[in-house]
Short mmCIF file of C-alpha atoms in Angstrom, two decimals:
data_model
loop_
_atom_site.label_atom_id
_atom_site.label_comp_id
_atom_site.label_asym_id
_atom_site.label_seq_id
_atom_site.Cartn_x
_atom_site.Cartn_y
_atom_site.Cartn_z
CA UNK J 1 0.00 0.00 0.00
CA UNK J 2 1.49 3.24 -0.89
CA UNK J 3 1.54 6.84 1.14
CA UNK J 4 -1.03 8.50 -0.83
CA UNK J 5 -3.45 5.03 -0.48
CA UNK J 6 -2.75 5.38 3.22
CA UNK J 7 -3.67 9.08 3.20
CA UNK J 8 -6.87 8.84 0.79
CA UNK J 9 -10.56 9.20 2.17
CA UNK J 10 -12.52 6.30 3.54
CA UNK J 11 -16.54 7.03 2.46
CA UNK J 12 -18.92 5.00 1.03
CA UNK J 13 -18.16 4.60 -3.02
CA UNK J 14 -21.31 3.82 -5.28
CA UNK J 15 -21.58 0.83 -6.93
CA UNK J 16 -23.52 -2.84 -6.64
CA UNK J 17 -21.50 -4.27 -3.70
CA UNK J 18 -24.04 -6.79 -2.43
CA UNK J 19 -23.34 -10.64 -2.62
CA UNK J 20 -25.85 -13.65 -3.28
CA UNK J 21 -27.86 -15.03 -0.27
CA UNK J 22 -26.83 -18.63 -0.97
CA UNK J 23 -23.34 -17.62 -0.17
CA UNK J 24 -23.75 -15.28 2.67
CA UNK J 25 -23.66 -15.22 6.49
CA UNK J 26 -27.18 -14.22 7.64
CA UNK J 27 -25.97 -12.88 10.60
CA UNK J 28 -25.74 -8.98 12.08
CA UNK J 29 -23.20 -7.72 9.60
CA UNK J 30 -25.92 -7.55 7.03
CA UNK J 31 -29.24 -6.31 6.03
CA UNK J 32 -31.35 -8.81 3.87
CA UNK J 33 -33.65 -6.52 1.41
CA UNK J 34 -36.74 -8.55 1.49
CA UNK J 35 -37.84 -7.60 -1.95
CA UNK J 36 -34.33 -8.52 -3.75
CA UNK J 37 -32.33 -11.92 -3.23
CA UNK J 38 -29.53 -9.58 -2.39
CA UNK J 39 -27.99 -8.48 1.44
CA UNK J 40 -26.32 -5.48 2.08
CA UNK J 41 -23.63 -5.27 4.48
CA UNK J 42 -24.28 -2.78 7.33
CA UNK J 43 -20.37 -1.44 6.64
CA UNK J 44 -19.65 -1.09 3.05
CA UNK J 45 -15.84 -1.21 2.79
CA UNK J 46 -14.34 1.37 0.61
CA UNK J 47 -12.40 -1.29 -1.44
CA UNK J 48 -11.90 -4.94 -1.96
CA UNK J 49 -8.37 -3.61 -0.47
CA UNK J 50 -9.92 -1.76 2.56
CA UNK J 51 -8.90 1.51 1.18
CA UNK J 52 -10.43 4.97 -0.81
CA UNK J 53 -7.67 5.15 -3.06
CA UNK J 54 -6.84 9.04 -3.64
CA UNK J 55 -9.00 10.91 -6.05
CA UNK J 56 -7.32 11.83 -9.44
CA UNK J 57 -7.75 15.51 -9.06
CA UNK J 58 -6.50 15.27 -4.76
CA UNK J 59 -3.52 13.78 -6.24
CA UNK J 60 -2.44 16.30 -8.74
CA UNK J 61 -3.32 19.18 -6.67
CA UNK J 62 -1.66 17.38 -4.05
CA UNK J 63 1.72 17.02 -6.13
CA UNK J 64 1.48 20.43 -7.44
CA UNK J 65 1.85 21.78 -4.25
CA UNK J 66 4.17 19.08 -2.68
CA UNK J 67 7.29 20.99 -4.67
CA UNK J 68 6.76 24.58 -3.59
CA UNK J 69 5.36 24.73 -0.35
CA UNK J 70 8.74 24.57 1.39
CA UNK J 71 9.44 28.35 -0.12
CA UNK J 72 10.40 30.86 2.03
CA UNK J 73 7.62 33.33 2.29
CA UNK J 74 4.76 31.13 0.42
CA UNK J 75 0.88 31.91 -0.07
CA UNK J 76 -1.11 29.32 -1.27
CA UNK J 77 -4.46 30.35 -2.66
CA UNK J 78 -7.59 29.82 -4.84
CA UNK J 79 -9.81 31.81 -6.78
CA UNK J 80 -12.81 31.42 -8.34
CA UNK J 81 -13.85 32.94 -11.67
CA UNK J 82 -14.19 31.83 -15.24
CA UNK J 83 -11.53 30.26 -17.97
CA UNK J 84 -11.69 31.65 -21.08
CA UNK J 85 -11.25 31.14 -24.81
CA UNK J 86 -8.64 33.93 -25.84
CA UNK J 87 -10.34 33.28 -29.40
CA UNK J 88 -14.21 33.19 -28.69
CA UNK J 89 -13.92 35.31 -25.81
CA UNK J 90 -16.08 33.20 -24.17
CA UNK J 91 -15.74 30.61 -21.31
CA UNK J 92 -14.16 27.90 -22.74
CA UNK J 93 -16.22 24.21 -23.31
CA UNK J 94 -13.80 21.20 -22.99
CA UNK J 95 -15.09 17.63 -24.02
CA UNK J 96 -16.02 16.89 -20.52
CA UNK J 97 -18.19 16.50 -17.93
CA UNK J 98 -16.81 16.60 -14.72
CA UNK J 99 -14.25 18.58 -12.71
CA UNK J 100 -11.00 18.43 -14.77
CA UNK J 101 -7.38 20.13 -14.02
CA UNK J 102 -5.64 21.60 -17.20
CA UNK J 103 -2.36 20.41 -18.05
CA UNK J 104 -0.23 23.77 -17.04
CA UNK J 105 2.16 22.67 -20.48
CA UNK J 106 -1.35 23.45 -22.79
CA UNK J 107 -2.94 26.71 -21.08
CA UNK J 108 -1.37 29.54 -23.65
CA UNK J 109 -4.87 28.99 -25.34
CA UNK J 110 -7.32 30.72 -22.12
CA UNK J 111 -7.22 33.53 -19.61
CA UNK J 112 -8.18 33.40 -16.19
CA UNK J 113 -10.79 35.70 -14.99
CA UNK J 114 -11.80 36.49 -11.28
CA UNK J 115 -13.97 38.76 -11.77
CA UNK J 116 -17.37 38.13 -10.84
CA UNK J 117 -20.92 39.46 -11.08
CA UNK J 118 -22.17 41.95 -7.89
CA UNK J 119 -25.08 39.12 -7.93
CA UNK J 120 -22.48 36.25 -7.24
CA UNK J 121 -20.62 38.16 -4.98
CA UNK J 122 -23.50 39.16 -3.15
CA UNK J 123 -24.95 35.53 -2.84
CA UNK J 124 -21.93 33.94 -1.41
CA UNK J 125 -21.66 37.24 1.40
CA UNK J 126 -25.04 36.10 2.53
CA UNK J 127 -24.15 32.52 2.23
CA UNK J 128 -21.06 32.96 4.23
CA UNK J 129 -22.82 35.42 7.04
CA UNK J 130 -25.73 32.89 7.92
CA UNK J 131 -22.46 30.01 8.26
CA UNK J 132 -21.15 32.66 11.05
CA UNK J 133 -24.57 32.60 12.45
CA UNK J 134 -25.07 28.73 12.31
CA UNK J 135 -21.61 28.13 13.86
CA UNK J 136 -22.30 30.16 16.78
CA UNK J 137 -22.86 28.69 20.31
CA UNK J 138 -24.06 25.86 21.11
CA UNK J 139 -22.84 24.78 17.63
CA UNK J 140 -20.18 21.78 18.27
CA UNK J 141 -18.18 22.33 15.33
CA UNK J 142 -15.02 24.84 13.88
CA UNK J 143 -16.65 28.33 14.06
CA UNK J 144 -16.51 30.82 11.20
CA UNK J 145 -14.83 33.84 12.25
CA UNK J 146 -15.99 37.05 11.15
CA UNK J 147 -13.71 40.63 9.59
CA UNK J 148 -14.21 43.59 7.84
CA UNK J 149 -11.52 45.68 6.46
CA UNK J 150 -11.22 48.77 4.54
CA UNK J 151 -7.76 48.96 2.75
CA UNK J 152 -5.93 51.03 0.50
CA UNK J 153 -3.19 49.47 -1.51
CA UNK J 154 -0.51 51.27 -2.68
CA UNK J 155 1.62 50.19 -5.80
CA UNK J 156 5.50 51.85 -6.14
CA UNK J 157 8.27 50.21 -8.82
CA UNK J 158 10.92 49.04 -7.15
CA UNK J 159 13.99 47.56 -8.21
CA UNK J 160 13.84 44.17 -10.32
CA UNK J 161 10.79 42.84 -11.62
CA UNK J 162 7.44 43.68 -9.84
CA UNK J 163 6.36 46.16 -7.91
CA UNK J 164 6.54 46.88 -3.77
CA UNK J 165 2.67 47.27 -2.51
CA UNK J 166 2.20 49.15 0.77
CA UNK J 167 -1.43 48.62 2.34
CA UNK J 168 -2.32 51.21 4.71
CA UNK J 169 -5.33 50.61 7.23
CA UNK J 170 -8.28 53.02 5.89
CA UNK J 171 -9.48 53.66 9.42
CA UNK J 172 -6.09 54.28 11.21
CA UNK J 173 -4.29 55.14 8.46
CA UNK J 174 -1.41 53.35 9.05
CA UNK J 175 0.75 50.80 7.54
CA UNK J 176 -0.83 47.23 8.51
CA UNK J 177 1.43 44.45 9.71
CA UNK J 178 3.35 42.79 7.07
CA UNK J 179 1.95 45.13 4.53
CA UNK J 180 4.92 46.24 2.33
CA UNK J 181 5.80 43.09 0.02
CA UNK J 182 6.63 42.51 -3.08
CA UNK J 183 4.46 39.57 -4.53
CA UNK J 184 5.54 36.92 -7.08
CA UNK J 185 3.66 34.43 -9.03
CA UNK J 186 5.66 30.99 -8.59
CA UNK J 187 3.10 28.55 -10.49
CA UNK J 188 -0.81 28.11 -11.05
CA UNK J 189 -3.14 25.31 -11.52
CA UNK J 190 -6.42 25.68 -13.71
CA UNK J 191 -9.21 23.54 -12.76
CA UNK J 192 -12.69 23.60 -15.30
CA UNK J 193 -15.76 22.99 -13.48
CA UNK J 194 -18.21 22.40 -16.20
CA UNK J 195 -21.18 21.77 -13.61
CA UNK J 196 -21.02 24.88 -12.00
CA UNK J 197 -21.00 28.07 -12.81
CA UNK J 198 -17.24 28.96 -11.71
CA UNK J 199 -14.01 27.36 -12.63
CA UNK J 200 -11.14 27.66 -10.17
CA UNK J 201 -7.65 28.55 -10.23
CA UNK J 202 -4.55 27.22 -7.61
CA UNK J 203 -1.59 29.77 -7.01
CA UNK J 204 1.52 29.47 -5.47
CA UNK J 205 2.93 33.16 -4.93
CA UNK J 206 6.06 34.24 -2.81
CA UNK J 207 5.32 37.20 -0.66
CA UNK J 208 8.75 38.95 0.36
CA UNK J 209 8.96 41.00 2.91
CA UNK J 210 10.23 44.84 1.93
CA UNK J 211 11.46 47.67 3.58
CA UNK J 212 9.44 51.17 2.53
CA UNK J 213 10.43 51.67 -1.23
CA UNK J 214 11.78 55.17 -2.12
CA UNK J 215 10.12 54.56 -5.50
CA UNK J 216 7.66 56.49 -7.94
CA UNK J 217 4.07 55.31 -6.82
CA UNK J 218 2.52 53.64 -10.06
CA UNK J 219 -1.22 53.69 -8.95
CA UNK J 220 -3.29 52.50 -5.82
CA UNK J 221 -6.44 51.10 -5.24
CA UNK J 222 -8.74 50.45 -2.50
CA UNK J 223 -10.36 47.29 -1.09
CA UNK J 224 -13.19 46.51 1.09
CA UNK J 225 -12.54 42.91 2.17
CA UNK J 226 -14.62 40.38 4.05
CA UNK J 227 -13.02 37.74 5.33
CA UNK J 228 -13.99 34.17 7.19
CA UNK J 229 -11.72 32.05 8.81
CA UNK J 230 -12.32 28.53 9.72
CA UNK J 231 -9.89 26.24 10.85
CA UNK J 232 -7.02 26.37 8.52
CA UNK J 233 -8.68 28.96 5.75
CA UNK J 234 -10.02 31.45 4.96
CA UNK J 235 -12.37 33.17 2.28
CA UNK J 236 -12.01 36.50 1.09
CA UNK J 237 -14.75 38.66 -0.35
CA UNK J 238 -12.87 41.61 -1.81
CA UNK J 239 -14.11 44.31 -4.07
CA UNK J 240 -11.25 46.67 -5.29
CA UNK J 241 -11.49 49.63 -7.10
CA UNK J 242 -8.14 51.64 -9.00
CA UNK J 243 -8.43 55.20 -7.73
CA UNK J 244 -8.07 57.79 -10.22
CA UNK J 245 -5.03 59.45 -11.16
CA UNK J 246 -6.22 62.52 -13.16
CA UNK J 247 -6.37 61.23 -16.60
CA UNK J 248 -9.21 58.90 -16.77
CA UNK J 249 -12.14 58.02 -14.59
CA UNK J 250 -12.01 55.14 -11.93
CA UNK J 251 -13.40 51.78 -13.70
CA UNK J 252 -15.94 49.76 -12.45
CA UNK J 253 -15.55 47.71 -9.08
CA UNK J 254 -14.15 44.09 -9.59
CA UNK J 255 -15.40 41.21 -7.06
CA UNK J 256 -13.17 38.73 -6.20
CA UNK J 257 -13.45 35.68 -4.09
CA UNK J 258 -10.56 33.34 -2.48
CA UNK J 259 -10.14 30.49 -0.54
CA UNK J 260 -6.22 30.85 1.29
CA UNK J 261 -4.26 28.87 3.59
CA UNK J 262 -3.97 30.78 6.41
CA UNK J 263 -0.33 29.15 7.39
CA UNK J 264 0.85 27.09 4.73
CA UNK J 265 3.69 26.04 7.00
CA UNK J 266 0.73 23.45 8.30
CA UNK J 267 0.77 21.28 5.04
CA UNK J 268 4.92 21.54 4.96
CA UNK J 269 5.00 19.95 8.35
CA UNK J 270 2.42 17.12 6.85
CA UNK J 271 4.56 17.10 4.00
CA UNK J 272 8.15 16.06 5.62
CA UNK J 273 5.73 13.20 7.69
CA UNK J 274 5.66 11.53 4.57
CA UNK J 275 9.19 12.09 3.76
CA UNK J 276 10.12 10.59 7.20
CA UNK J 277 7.50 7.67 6.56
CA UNK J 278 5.47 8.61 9.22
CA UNK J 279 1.77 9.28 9.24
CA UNK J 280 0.47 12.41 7.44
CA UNK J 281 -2.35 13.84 7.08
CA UNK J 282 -0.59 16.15 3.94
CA UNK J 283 -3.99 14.77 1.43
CA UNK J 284 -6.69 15.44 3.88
CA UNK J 285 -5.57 18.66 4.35
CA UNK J 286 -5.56 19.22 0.39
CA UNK J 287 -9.00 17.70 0.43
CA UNK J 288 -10.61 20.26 2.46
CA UNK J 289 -8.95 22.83 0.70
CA UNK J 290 -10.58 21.89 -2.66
CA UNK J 291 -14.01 20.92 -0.88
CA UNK J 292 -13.98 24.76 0.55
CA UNK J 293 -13.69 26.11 -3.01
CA UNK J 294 -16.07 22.94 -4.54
CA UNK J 295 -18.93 23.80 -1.87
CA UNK J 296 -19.12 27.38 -2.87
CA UNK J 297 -18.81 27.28 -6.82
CA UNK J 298 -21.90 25.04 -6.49
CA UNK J 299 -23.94 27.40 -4.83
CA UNK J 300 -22.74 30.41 -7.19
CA UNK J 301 -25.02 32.22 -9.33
CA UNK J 302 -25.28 31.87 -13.04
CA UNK J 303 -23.47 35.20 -14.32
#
């Protein structure tokens, strides 16, 4: 049995699993259904084996993430939004009809977009506010955690590629803890959900920590950012507007919706278990990541 087979989910897997009467103990490990010759076991196993192997798309996301998140500085986060067709200009329609991860070697073809509708952005606010209700007292569970934050970001060049953002605190109007970085895209994952109305993409970005740059300030923007935390995530609800800088108006809002580790240093510590051979629980971890971002792109809104 290997490491990720040890790791996978145990639940109940579809499928005719009962056996013939003739050949079966009629004792309390079963349920005879009166109206079939057939007896269903009161436990299904997951497998002939015993185990849930590990889904196809756990695994890659699982890999994906298994070479970066030792980085110094790492965020690990997922948006939802649409994939689109750089030719149609439409959201793109593969052969399938499932959840499916795009090979990151074929994606010069589609754009990612993360903009939503204020509709869809709205829905999953009030989704998210009655789960901070339900989880409340005397609720036995993880309980959503609540914020609201009004933020202006700040944008200055800086030396090398990228630029240094600054995000100042709109009600103090101070510099918020850990707020000047310089942020780097180290890899994404593109996942098409053709049975909802959102696909999904996985980034890896590094976050550096910078001093105050002494360079030109490019543009800003501010952001009014909801944000729920449950155990080791949490969802973001940002809209962000560019502020104008004298030559053109300010364009529309754009709504934006994550799902981030809070401390990806969790799944590294998961992640040398299984180096060392010890237990791990590295793919459940990844499982409730993706189950976070699954649960709310099927309660989305059509655009």
């Amino acid at each position: 049995m290997t490491s990720n087979e040890k790791l996978g989910y145990h639940s109940q897997n579809e499928g005719d699993t009962g056996t013939d009467p003739s050949t079966s103990n009629t004792d309390d490990s079963v349920v005879r259904h009166e109206s079939t010759r057939y007896y269903l076991p009161k436990i299904l196993e997951p497998s002939i084996f015993g185990f849930q192997p590990t889904s196809d798309i756990t695994k890659v996301v699982g890999d994906f993430l298994y070479n970066h998140i030792g980085k110094e500085n790492v965020e690990i986060e997922a948006k939802l939004g649409i994939l689109v067709n750089k030719n149609m200009q439409t959201r793109v329609n593969l052969p399938v009809i499932s959840e499916t991860v795009i090979s990151p070697y074929d994606d010069g073809w589609f754009t990612f977009q993360s903009n939503m509708t204020t509709a869809q952005h709205r829905n999953f606010n009030n989704l998210l506010n009655e789960r901070v209700i339900q989880t409340k007292p005397p609720y036995k569970g993880g309980s959503v955690e609540y914020k609201h934050l009004y933020e202006t970001d700040r944008f200055y060049s800086g030396t090398g590629a990228g630029k240094v953002r600054v995000t100042i605190d709109q009600k103090t109007n101070k510099i918020i803890e850990g707020g000047i970085v310089k942020k780097t895209n180290v890899a994404h994952l593109n996942i098409y959900s053709p049975n909802t109305h959102l696909d999904y993409r996985i980034s890896v970005n590094i976050e550096k920590p910078m001093d105050m740059p002494n360079g030109q300030l490019v543009h800003e923007r501010n952001k009014d950012r909801l944000s729920y935390i449950h155990q080791l995530f949490k969802i973001d609800l940002t809209q962000k507007q560019k502020l104008p800088d004298g030559t053109q108006p300010p364009p529309d809002l754009t709504h934006e919706l994550e799902v981030e580790f809070l401390n990806p240093r969790v799944l590294h510590e998961e992640k040398l278990k299984i180096e060392k051979q010890q237990s791990s629980r590295y793919l459940d971890i990844i499982e409730v990541f993706l189950n976070n971002i699954r649960v709310l792109a099927k309660r989305s809104l059509p655009p």
